[in-house]
Amino acid sequence: MPVAYLMLACAIASEVAATSLLPRTAGFTVPVPTVAVLAGYAVSFVLLATVVQTVPVAVAYAIWSGAGTAAVAAIGATFLGQSLSGWQVMGLVLVVVGVVLLNLGGSLH
């Protein structure tokens, strides 16, 4: 199972990188960032599809989407000049708490 979580981390990193590059595509009109975004999403989904063969899909998807959301918000605030309101920070905290609760709940078969 540890290999699956390493693959999940790679899926998250790929998705976060692709999402962070989205503004550079200018609506998919700039070829190089567009190809990078599409490749990043493809890699992410292939890895996620592999992970859910051994990790319950609810847990894998919660981690993938929650960690990805938090990472993209942090990247946006740090590197893309986007601000986060108190409500948005609270929402991110709730997402993380939800992911933790799903993992503490045990197997979801």
Short mmCIF file of the N, C-alpha and C atoms (twelve columns), coordinates in Angstrom:
data_MODEL
# 
_entry.id   MODEL 
# 
loop_
_atom_site.group_PDB 
_atom_site.id 
_atom_site.type_symbol 
_atom_site.label_atom_id 
_atom_site.label_alt_id 
_atom_site.label_comp_id 
_atom_site.label_asym_id 
_atom_site.label_seq_id 
_atom_site.Cartn_x 
_atom_site.Cartn_y 
_atom_site.Cartn_z 
_atom_site.pdbx_PDB_model_num 
ATOM 1   N N  . MET A 1   0.808   -1.214 0.000   1 
ATOM 2   C CA . MET A 1   0.000   0.000  0.000   1 
ATOM 3   C C  . MET A 1   0.849   1.276  0.000   1 
ATOM 4   N N  . PRO A 2   2.047   1.310  0.633   1 
ATOM 5   C CA . PRO A 2   2.848   2.535  0.587   1 
ATOM 6   C C  . PRO A 2   3.179   2.987  -0.836  1 
ATOM 7   N N  . VAL A 3   3.384   2.048  -1.756  1 
ATOM 8   C CA . VAL A 3   3.660   2.416  -3.150  1 
ATOM 9   C C  . VAL A 3   2.459   3.152  -3.735  1 
ATOM 10  N N  . ALA A 4   1.266   2.711  -3.388  1 
ATOM 11  C CA . ALA A 4   0.059   3.369  -3.884  1 
ATOM 12  C C  . ALA A 4   0.003   4.821  -3.413  1 
ATOM 13  N N  . TYR A 5   0.399   5.068  -2.172  1 
ATOM 14  C CA . TYR A 5   0.365   6.437  -1.666  1 
ATOM 15  C C  . TYR A 5   1.472   7.292  -2.287  1 
ATOM 16  N N  . LEU A 6   2.580   6.707  -2.640  1 
ATOM 17  C CA . LEU A 6   3.614   7.430  -3.376  1 
ATOM 18  C C  . LEU A 6   3.096   7.797  -4.769  1 
ATOM 19  N N  . MET A 7   2.413   6.855  -5.407  1 
ATOM 20  C CA . MET A 7   1.802   7.124  -6.716  1 
ATOM 21  C C  . MET A 7   0.730   8.207  -6.592  1 
ATOM 22  N N  . LEU A 8   -0.022  8.175  -5.499  1 
ATOM 23  C CA . LEU A 8   -1.044  9.195  -5.269  1 
ATOM 24  C C  . LEU A 8   -0.391  10.569 -5.111  1 
ATOM 25  N N  . ALA A 9   0.722   10.631 -4.408  1 
ATOM 26  C CA . ALA A 9   1.447   11.895 -4.257  1 
ATOM 27  C C  . ALA A 9   1.916   12.408 -5.617  1 
ATOM 28  N N  . CYS A 10  2.373   11.512 -6.469  1 
ATOM 29  C CA . CYS A 10  2.790   11.899 -7.829  1 
ATOM 30  C C  . CYS A 10  1.598   12.371 -8.651  1 
ATOM 31  N N  . ALA A 11  0.456   11.716 -8.487  1 
ATOM 32  C CA . ALA A 11  -0.762  12.139 -9.187  1 
ATOM 33  C C  . ALA A 11  -1.161  13.540 -8.750  1 
ATOM 34  N N  . ILE A 12  -1.073  13.797 -7.449  1 
ATOM 35  C CA . ILE A 12  -1.409  15.118 -6.920  1 
ATOM 36  C C  . ILE A 12  -0.450  16.162 -7.466  1 
ATOM 37  N N  . ALA A 13  0.832   15.868 -7.442  1 
ATOM 38  C CA . ALA A 13  1.832   16.815 -7.939  1 
ATOM 39  C C  . ALA A 13  1.609   17.131 -9.414  1 
ATOM 40  N N  . SER A 14  1.287   16.125 -10.188 1 
ATOM 41  C CA . SER A 14  1.046   16.318 -11.620 1 
ATOM 42  C C  . SER A 14  -0.194  17.187 -11.851 1 
ATOM 43  N N  . GLU A 15  -1.245  16.913 -11.102 1 
ATOM 44  C CA . GLU A 15  -2.485  17.683 -11.239 1 
ATOM 45  C C  . GLU A 15  -2.274  19.125 -10.794 1 
ATOM 46  N N  . VAL A 16  -1.556  19.325 -9.704  1 
ATOM 47  C CA . VAL A 16  -1.293  20.676 -9.194  1 
ATOM 48  C C  . VAL A 16  -0.444  21.466 -10.194 1 
ATOM 49  N N  . ALA A 17  0.571   20.837 -10.741 1 
ATOM 50  C CA . ALA A 17  1.400   21.513 -11.741 1 
ATOM 51  C C  . ALA A 17  0.567   21.908 -12.958 1 
ATOM 52  N N  . ALA A 18  -0.262  20.984 -13.422 1 
ATOM 53  C CA . ALA A 18  -1.097  21.274 -14.591 1 
ATOM 54  C C  . ALA A 18  -2.076  22.413 -14.300 1 
ATOM 55  N N  . THR A 19  -2.715  22.367 -13.149 1 
ATOM 56  C CA . THR A 19  -3.679  23.408 -12.803 1 
ATOM 57  C C  . THR A 19  -2.993  24.757 -12.636 1 
ATOM 58  N N  . SER A 20  -1.800  24.762 -12.065 1 
ATOM 59  C CA . SER A 20  -1.060  26.006 -11.880 1 
ATOM 60  C C  . SER A 20  -0.648  26.628 -13.209 1 
ATOM 61  N N  . LEU A 21  -0.488  25.801 -14.230 1 
ATOM 62  C CA . LEU A 21  -0.128  26.300 -15.557 1 
ATOM 63  C C  . LEU A 21  -1.328  26.770 -16.382 1 
ATOM 64  N N  . LEU A 22  -2.528  26.481 -15.929 1 
ATOM 65  C CA . LEU A 22  -3.726  26.829 -16.711 1 
ATOM 66  C C  . LEU A 22  -3.768  28.298 -17.156 1 
ATOM 67  N N  . PRO A 23  -3.470  29.262 -16.276 1 
ATOM 68  C CA . PRO A 23  -3.537  30.654 -16.744 1 
ATOM 69  C C  . PRO A 23  -2.605  30.949 -17.915 1 
ATOM 70  N N  . ARG A 24  -1.497  30.238 -18.003 1 
ATOM 71  C CA . ARG A 24  -0.521  30.474 -19.085 1 
ATOM 72  C C  . ARG A 24  -1.010  29.948 -20.438 1 
ATOM 73  N N  . THR A 25  -2.054  29.115 -20.434 1 
ATOM 74  C CA . THR A 25  -2.576  28.609 -21.704 1 
ATOM 75  C C  . THR A 25  -3.390  29.656 -22.447 1 
ATOM 76  N N  . ALA A 26  -3.820  30.708 -21.742 1 
ATOM 77  C CA . ALA A 26  -4.663  31.760 -22.331 1 
ATOM 78  C C  . ALA A 26  -5.857  31.148 -23.060 1 
ATOM 79  N N  . GLY A 27  -6.577  30.301 -22.332 1 
ATOM 80  C CA . GLY A 27  -7.752  29.660 -22.935 1 
ATOM 81  C C  . GLY A 27  -7.381  28.608 -23.964 1 
ATOM 82  N N  . PHE A 28  -6.273  27.926 -23.742 1 
ATOM 83  C CA . PHE A 28  -5.763  26.881 -24.631 1 
ATOM 84  C C  . PHE A 28  -5.387  27.419 -26.009 1 
ATOM 85  N N  . THR A 29  -4.905  28.665 -26.042 1 
ATOM 86  C CA . THR A 29  -4.459  29.249 -27.314 1 
ATOM 87  C C  . THR A 29  -2.939  29.297 -27.429 1 
ATOM 88  N N  . VAL A 30  -2.231  29.053 -26.317 1 
ATOM 89  C CA . VAL A 30  -0.762  29.041 -26.342 1 
ATOM 90  C C  . VAL A 30  -0.326  27.574 -26.299 1 
ATOM 91  N N  . PRO A 31  0.317   27.092 -27.367 1 
ATOM 92  C CA . PRO A 31  0.551   25.650 -27.515 1 
ATOM 93  C C  . PRO A 31  1.382   24.972 -26.417 1 
ATOM 94  N N  . VAL A 32  2.518   25.516 -26.042 1 
ATOM 95  C CA . VAL A 32  3.400   24.802 -25.106 1 
ATOM 96  C C  . VAL A 32  2.745   24.610 -23.736 1 
ATOM 97  N N  . PRO A 33  2.213   25.666 -23.104 1 
ATOM 98  C CA . PRO A 33  1.559   25.420 -21.819 1 
ATOM 99  C C  . PRO A 33  0.314   24.539 -21.952 1 
ATOM 100 N N  . THR A 34  -0.377  24.642 -23.075 1 
ATOM 101 C CA . THR A 34  -1.561  23.807 -23.288 1 
ATOM 102 C C  . THR A 34  -1.185  22.331 -23.303 1 
ATOM 103 N N  . VAL A 35  -0.130  21.989 -24.018 1 
ATOM 104 C CA . VAL A 35  0.329   20.596 -24.070 1 
ATOM 105 C C  . VAL A 35  0.775   20.141 -22.683 1 
ATOM 106 N N  . ALA A 36  1.472   21.017 -21.951 1 
ATOM 107 C CA . ALA A 36  1.927   20.669 -20.601 1 
ATOM 108 C C  . ALA A 36  0.739   20.420 -19.669 1 
ATOM 109 N N  . VAL A 37  -0.285  21.251 -19.762 1 
ATOM 110 C CA . VAL A 37  -1.476  21.080 -18.924 1 
ATOM 111 C C  . VAL A 37  -2.176  19.767 -19.255 1 
ATOM 112 N N  . LEU A 38  -2.391  19.506 -20.521 1 
ATOM 113 C CA . LEU A 38  -3.073  18.269 -20.919 1 
ATOM 114 C C  . LEU A 38  -2.266  17.035 -20.516 1 
ATOM 115 N N  . ALA A 39  -0.951  17.097 -20.686 1 
ATOM 116 C CA . ALA A 39  -0.099  15.972 -20.282 1 
ATOM 117 C C  . ALA A 39  -0.129  15.787 -18.774 1 
ATOM 118 N N  . GLY A 40  -0.089  16.886 -18.025 1 
ATOM 119 C CA . GLY A 40  -0.139  16.802 -16.570 1 
ATOM 120 C C  . GLY A 40  -1.422  16.167 -16.075 1 
ATOM 121 N N  . TYR A 41  -2.541  16.570 -16.660 1 
ATOM 122 C CA . TYR A 41  -3.818  15.968 -16.267 1 
ATOM 123 C C  . TYR A 41  -3.872  14.486 -16.658 1 
ATOM 124 N N  . ALA A 42  -3.361  14.158 -17.824 1 
ATOM 125 C CA . ALA A 42  -3.365  12.756 -18.269 1 
ATOM 126 C C  . ALA A 42  -2.550  11.888 -17.309 1 
ATOM 127 N N  . VAL A 43  -1.351  12.341 -16.976 1 
ATOM 128 C CA . VAL A 43  -0.509  11.586 -16.037 1 
ATOM 129 C C  . VAL A 43  -1.219  11.439 -14.702 1 
ATOM 130 N N  . SER A 44  -1.813  12.517 -14.234 1 
ATOM 131 C CA . SER A 44  -2.501  12.487 -12.948 1 
ATOM 132 C C  . SER A 44  -3.635  11.464 -12.940 1 
ATOM 133 N N  . PHE A 45  -4.444  11.451 -13.983 1 
ATOM 134 C CA . PHE A 45  -5.574  10.516 -14.028 1 
ATOM 135 C C  . PHE A 45  -5.125  9.070  -14.183 1 
ATOM 136 N N  . VAL A 46  -4.079  8.843  -14.952 1 
ATOM 137 C CA . VAL A 46  -3.557  7.478  -15.088 1 
ATOM 138 C C  . VAL A 46  -3.054  6.975  -13.735 1 
ATOM 139 N N  . LEU A 47  -2.315  7.815  -13.024 1 
ATOM 140 C CA . LEU A 47  -1.822  7.418  -11.704 1 
ATOM 141 C C  . LEU A 47  -2.972  7.211  -10.730 1 
ATOM 142 N N  . LEU A 48  -3.949  8.108  -10.747 1 
ATOM 143 C CA . LEU A 48  -5.098  7.965  -9.850  1 
ATOM 144 C C  . LEU A 48  -5.868  6.684  -10.153 1 
ATOM 145 N N  . ALA A 49  -6.032  6.368  -11.417 1 
ATOM 146 C CA . ALA A 49  -6.730  5.132  -11.799 1 
ATOM 147 C C  . ALA A 49  -5.978  3.901  -11.309 1 
ATOM 148 N N  . THR A 50  -4.668  3.979  -11.282 1 
ATOM 149 C CA . THR A 50  -3.856  2.877  -10.770 1 
ATOM 150 C C  . THR A 50  -3.990  2.771  -9.251  1 
ATOM 151 N N  . VAL A 51  -3.974  3.913  -8.589  1 
ATOM 152 C CA . VAL A 51  -4.064  3.947  -7.124  1 
ATOM 153 C C  . VAL A 51  -5.369  3.327  -6.632  1 
ATOM 154 N N  . VAL A 52  -6.479  3.629  -7.306  1 
ATOM 155 C CA . VAL A 52  -7.778  3.147  -6.800  1 
ATOM 156 C C  . VAL A 52  -7.955  1.633  -6.963  1 
ATOM 157 N N  . GLN A 53  -6.974  0.973  -7.531  1 
ATOM 158 C CA . GLN A 53  -7.020  -0.487 -7.561  1 
ATOM 159 C C  . GLN A 53  -6.689  -1.072 -6.192  1 
ATOM 160 N N  . THR A 54  -5.976  -0.298 -5.350  1 
ATOM 161 C CA . THR A 54  -5.598  -0.806 -4.030  1 
ATOM 162 C C  . THR A 54  -6.080  0.072  -2.874  1 
ATOM 163 N N  . VAL A 55  -6.354  1.341  -3.138  1 
ATOM 164 C CA . VAL A 55  -6.845  2.259  -2.111  1 
ATOM 165 C C  . VAL A 55  -8.320  2.520  -2.399  1 
ATOM 166 N N  . PRO A 56  -9.178  2.498  -1.382  1 
ATOM 167 C CA . PRO A 56  -10.592 2.792  -1.632  1 
ATOM 168 C C  . PRO A 56  -10.753 4.119  -2.376  1 
ATOM 169 N N  . VAL A 57  -11.616 4.123  -3.366  1 
ATOM 170 C CA . VAL A 57  -11.754 5.283  -4.240  1 
ATOM 171 C C  . VAL A 57  -12.143 6.531  -3.456  1 
ATOM 172 N N  . ALA A 58  -12.986 6.419  -2.457  1 
ATOM 173 C CA . ALA A 58  -13.392 7.592  -1.683  1 
ATOM 174 C C  . ALA A 58  -12.193 8.205  -0.961  1 
ATOM 175 N N  . VAL A 59  -11.347 7.369  -0.417  1 
ATOM 176 C CA . VAL A 59  -10.162 7.855  0.290   1 
ATOM 177 C C  . VAL A 59  -9.165  8.453  -0.702  1 
ATOM 178 N N  . ALA A 60  -8.880  7.741  -1.782  1 
ATOM 179 C CA . ALA A 60  -7.918  8.222  -2.768  1 
ATOM 180 C C  . ALA A 60  -8.379  9.546  -3.375  1 
ATOM 181 N N  . TYR A 61  -9.645  9.630  -3.739  1 
ATOM 182 C CA . TYR A 61  -10.149 10.847 -4.370  1 
ATOM 183 C C  . TYR A 61  -10.185 12.000 -3.376  1 
ATOM 184 N N  . ALA A 62  -10.540 11.717 -2.128  1 
ATOM 185 C CA . ALA A 62  -10.561 12.776 -1.114  1 
ATOM 186 C C  . ALA A 62  -9.163  13.345 -0.908  1 
ATOM 187 N N  . ILE A 63  -8.178  12.478 -0.825  1 
ATOM 188 C CA . ILE A 63  -6.801  12.942 -0.655  1 
ATOM 189 C C  . ILE A 63  -6.351  13.712 -1.894  1 
ATOM 190 N N  . TRP A 64  -6.623  13.144 -3.073  1 
ATOM 191 C CA . TRP A 64  -6.211  13.765 -4.338  1 
ATOM 192 C C  . TRP A 64  -6.838  15.147 -4.501  1 
ATOM 193 N N  . SER A 65  -8.136  15.229 -4.316  1 
ATOM 194 C CA . SER A 65  -8.803  16.516 -4.530  1 
ATOM 195 C C  . SER A 65  -8.520  17.498 -3.399  1 
ATOM 196 N N  . GLY A 66  -8.498  17.018 -2.156  1 
ATOM 197 C CA . GLY A 66  -8.250  17.912 -1.024  1 
ATOM 198 C C  . GLY A 66  -6.846  18.480 -1.032  1 
ATOM 199 N N  . ALA A 67  -5.860  17.615 -1.197  1 
ATOM 200 C CA . ALA A 67  -4.470  18.081 -1.230  1 
ATOM 201 C C  . ALA A 67  -4.234  18.964 -2.449  1 
ATOM 202 N N  . GLY A 68  -4.831  18.581 -3.571  1 
ATOM 203 C CA . GLY A 68  -4.680  19.391 -4.781  1 
ATOM 204 C C  . GLY A 68  -5.295  20.768 -4.618  1 
ATOM 205 N N  . THR A 69  -6.477  20.831 -4.036  1 
ATOM 206 C CA . THR A 69  -7.144  22.110 -3.810  1 
ATOM 207 C C  . THR A 69  -6.318  23.003 -2.892  1 
ATOM 208 N N  . ALA A 70  -5.841  22.444 -1.800  1 
ATOM 209 C CA . ALA A 70  -5.036  23.218 -0.852  1 
ATOM 210 C C  . ALA A 70  -3.735  23.690 -1.504  1 
ATOM 211 N N  . ALA A 71  -3.082  22.816 -2.252  1 
ATOM 212 C CA . ALA A 71  -1.817  23.181 -2.896  1 
ATOM 213 C C  . ALA A 71  -2.017  24.264 -3.950  1 
ATOM 214 N N  . VAL A 72  -3.061  24.142 -4.763  1 
ATOM 215 C CA . VAL A 72  -3.308  25.148 -5.801  1 
ATOM 216 C C  . VAL A 72  -3.663  26.492 -5.160  1 
ATOM 217 N N  . ALA A 73  -4.424  26.469 -4.080  1 
ATOM 218 C CA . ALA A 73  -4.749  27.721 -3.382  1 
ATOM 219 C C  . ALA A 73  -3.472  28.367 -2.840  1 
ATOM 220 N N  . ALA A 74  -2.592  27.562 -2.262  1 
ATOM 221 C CA . ALA A 74  -1.329  28.089 -1.728  1 
ATOM 222 C C  . ALA A 74  -0.449  28.635 -2.846  1 
ATOM 223 N N  . ILE A 75  -0.375  27.925 -3.967  1 
ATOM 224 C CA . ILE A 75  0.417   28.397 -5.114  1 
ATOM 225 C C  . ILE A 75  -0.167  29.688 -5.668  1 
ATOM 226 N N  . GLY A 76  -1.492  29.736 -5.772  1 
ATOM 227 C CA . GLY A 76  -2.141  30.958 -6.259  1 
ATOM 228 C C  . GLY A 76  -1.839  32.150 -5.369  1 
ATOM 229 N N  . ALA A 77  -1.882  31.936 -4.051  1 
ATOM 230 C CA . ALA A 77  -1.623  33.029 -3.113  1 
ATOM 231 C C  . ALA A 77  -0.151  33.415 -3.108  1 
ATOM 232 N N  . THR A 78  0.720   32.435 -3.259  1 
ATOM 233 C CA . THR A 78  2.160   32.693 -3.152  1 
ATOM 234 C C  . THR A 78  2.783   33.206 -4.448  1 
ATOM 235 N N  . PHE A 79  2.407   32.595 -5.571  1 
ATOM 236 C CA . PHE A 79  3.095   32.891 -6.824  1 
ATOM 237 C C  . PHE A 79  2.248   33.598 -7.876  1 
ATOM 238 N N  . LEU A 80  0.929   33.529 -7.772  1 
ATOM 239 C CA . LEU A 80  0.078   34.078 -8.822  1 
ATOM 240 C C  . LEU A 80  -0.652  35.354 -8.392  1 
ATOM 241 N N  . GLY A 81  -0.301  35.875 -7.223  1 
ATOM 242 C CA . GLY A 81  -0.871  37.136 -6.773  1 
ATOM 243 C C  . GLY A 81  -2.333  37.070 -6.380  1 
ATOM 244 N N  . GLN A 82  -2.830  35.905 -6.075  1 
ATOM 245 C CA . GLN A 82  -4.229  35.760 -5.676  1 
ATOM 246 C C  . GLN A 82  -4.308  35.787 -4.152  1 
ATOM 247 N N  . SER A 83  -5.349  36.424 -3.637  1 
ATOM 248 C CA . SER A 83  -5.482  36.504 -2.191  1 
ATOM 249 C C  . SER A 83  -6.496  35.472 -1.706  1 
ATOM 250 N N  . LEU A 84  -6.367  35.114 -0.441  1 
ATOM 251 C CA . LEU A 84  -7.308  34.196 0.191   1 
ATOM 252 C C  . LEU A 84  -7.989  34.922 1.340   1 
ATOM 253 N N  . SER A 85  -9.312  34.929 1.332   1 
ATOM 254 C CA . SER A 85  -10.052 35.545 2.427   1 
ATOM 255 C C  . SER A 85  -10.088 34.579 3.613   1 
ATOM 256 N N  . GLY A 86  -10.515 35.078 4.729   1 
ATOM 257 C CA . GLY A 86  -10.666 34.226 5.907   1 
ATOM 258 C C  . GLY A 86  -11.624 33.079 5.652   1 
ATOM 259 N N  . TRP A 87  -12.697 33.344 4.919   1 
ATOM 260 C CA . TRP A 87  -13.676 32.291 4.593   1 
ATOM 261 C C  . TRP A 87  -13.046 31.217 3.716   1 
ATOM 262 N N  . GLN A 88  -12.224 31.638 2.779   1 
ATOM 263 C CA . GLN A 88  -11.567 30.671 1.901   1 
ATOM 264 C C  . GLN A 88  -10.567 29.816 2.672   1 
ATOM 265 N N  . VAL A 89  -9.836  30.427 3.581   1 
ATOM 266 C CA . VAL A 89  -8.912  29.663 4.419   1 
ATOM 267 C C  . VAL A 89  -9.694  28.672 5.267   1 
ATOM 268 N N  . MET A 90  -10.820 29.106 5.828   1 
ATOM 269 C CA . MET A 90  -11.661 28.206 6.625   1 
ATOM 270 C C  . MET A 90  -12.163 27.050 5.758   1 
ATOM 271 N N  . GLY A 91  -12.531 27.320 4.531   1 
ATOM 272 C CA . GLY A 91  -12.964 26.261 3.625   1 
ATOM 273 C C  . GLY A 91  -11.862 25.250 3.375   1 
ATOM 274 N N  . LEU A 92  -10.644 25.728 3.194   1 
ATOM 275 C CA . LEU A 92  -9.508  24.822 2.990   1 
ATOM 276 C C  . LEU A 92  -9.266  23.975 4.237   1 
ATOM 277 N N  . VAL A 93  -9.393  24.580 5.407   1 
ATOM 278 C CA . VAL A 93  -9.239  23.824 6.658   1 
ATOM 279 C C  . VAL A 93  -10.300 22.732 6.741   1 
ATOM 280 N N  . LEU A 94  -11.526 23.055 6.373   1 
ATOM 281 C CA . LEU A 94  -12.599 22.055 6.405   1 
ATOM 282 C C  . LEU A 94  -12.347 20.924 5.416   1 
ATOM 283 N N  . VAL A 95  -11.786 21.238 4.255   1 
ATOM 284 C CA . VAL A 95  -11.444 20.196 3.283   1 
ATOM 285 C C  . VAL A 95  -10.413 19.247 3.887   1 
ATOM 286 N N  . VAL A 96  -9.380  19.809 4.492   1 
ATOM 287 C CA . VAL A 96  -8.335  18.984 5.106   1 
ATOM 288 C C  . VAL A 96  -8.921  18.139 6.234   1 
ATOM 289 N N  . VAL A 97  -9.771  18.727 7.063   1 
ATOM 290 C CA . VAL A 97  -10.411 17.973 8.149   1 
ATOM 291 C C  . VAL A 97  -11.253 16.830 7.572   1 
ATOM 292 N N  . GLY A 98  -11.957 17.089 6.490   1 
ATOM 293 C CA . GLY A 98  -12.758 16.044 5.853   1 
ATOM 294 C C  . GLY A 98  -11.906 14.895 5.352   1 
ATOM 295 N N  . VAL A 99  -10.782 15.197 4.764   1 
ATOM 296 C CA . VAL A 99  -9.871  14.151 4.278   1 
ATOM 297 C C  . VAL A 99  -9.348  13.330 5.458   1 
ATOM 298 N N  . VAL A 100 -8.976  14.001 6.526   1 
ATOM 299 C CA . VAL A 100 -8.484  13.293 7.713   1 
ATOM 300 C C  . VAL A 100 -9.574  12.378 8.272   1 
ATOM 301 N N  . LEU A 101 -10.792 12.869 8.359   1 
ATOM 302 C CA . LEU A 101 -11.889 12.052 8.884   1 
ATOM 303 C C  . LEU A 101 -12.171 10.837 8.005   1 
ATOM 304 N N  . LEU A 102 -12.088 11.011 6.690   1 
ATOM 305 C CA . LEU A 102 -12.273 9.865  5.803   1 
ATOM 306 C C  . LEU A 102 -11.205 8.801  6.039   1 
ATOM 307 N N  . ASN A 103 -9.984  9.237  6.243   1 
ATOM 308 C CA . ASN A 103 -8.897  8.300  6.488   1 
ATOM 309 C C  . ASN A 103 -9.018  7.639  7.857   1 
ATOM 310 N N  . LEU A 104 -9.487  8.366  8.834   1 
ATOM 311 C CA . LEU A 104 -9.656  7.779  10.171  1 
ATOM 312 C C  . LEU A 104 -10.817 6.795  10.224  1 
ATOM 313 N N  . GLY A 105 -11.736 6.933  9.266   1 
ATOM 314 C CA . GLY A 105 -12.916 6.066  9.238   1 
ATOM 315 C C  . GLY A 105 -12.627 4.650  8.832   1 
ATOM 316 N N  . GLY A 106 -11.421 4.362  8.384   1 
ATOM 317 C CA . GLY A 106 -11.059 2.995  7.994   1 
ATOM 318 C C  . GLY A 106 -11.476 2.679  6.579   1 
ATOM 319 N N  . SER A 107 -11.521 1.415  6.283   1 
ATOM 320 C CA . SER A 107 -11.822 0.923  4.936   1 
ATOM 321 C C  . SER A 107 -13.261 1.246  4.556   1 
ATOM 322 N N  . LEU A 108 -13.444 1.625  3.300   1 
ATOM 323 C CA . LEU A 108 -14.775 1.989  2.810   1 
ATOM 324 C C  . LEU A 108 -15.266 0.999  1.751   1 
ATOM 325 N N  . HIS A 109 -14.947 -0.265 1.887   1 
ATOM 326 C CA . HIS A 109 -15.354 -1.246 0.870   1 
ATOM 327 C C  . HIS A 109 -16.825 -1.468 0.909   1 
# 
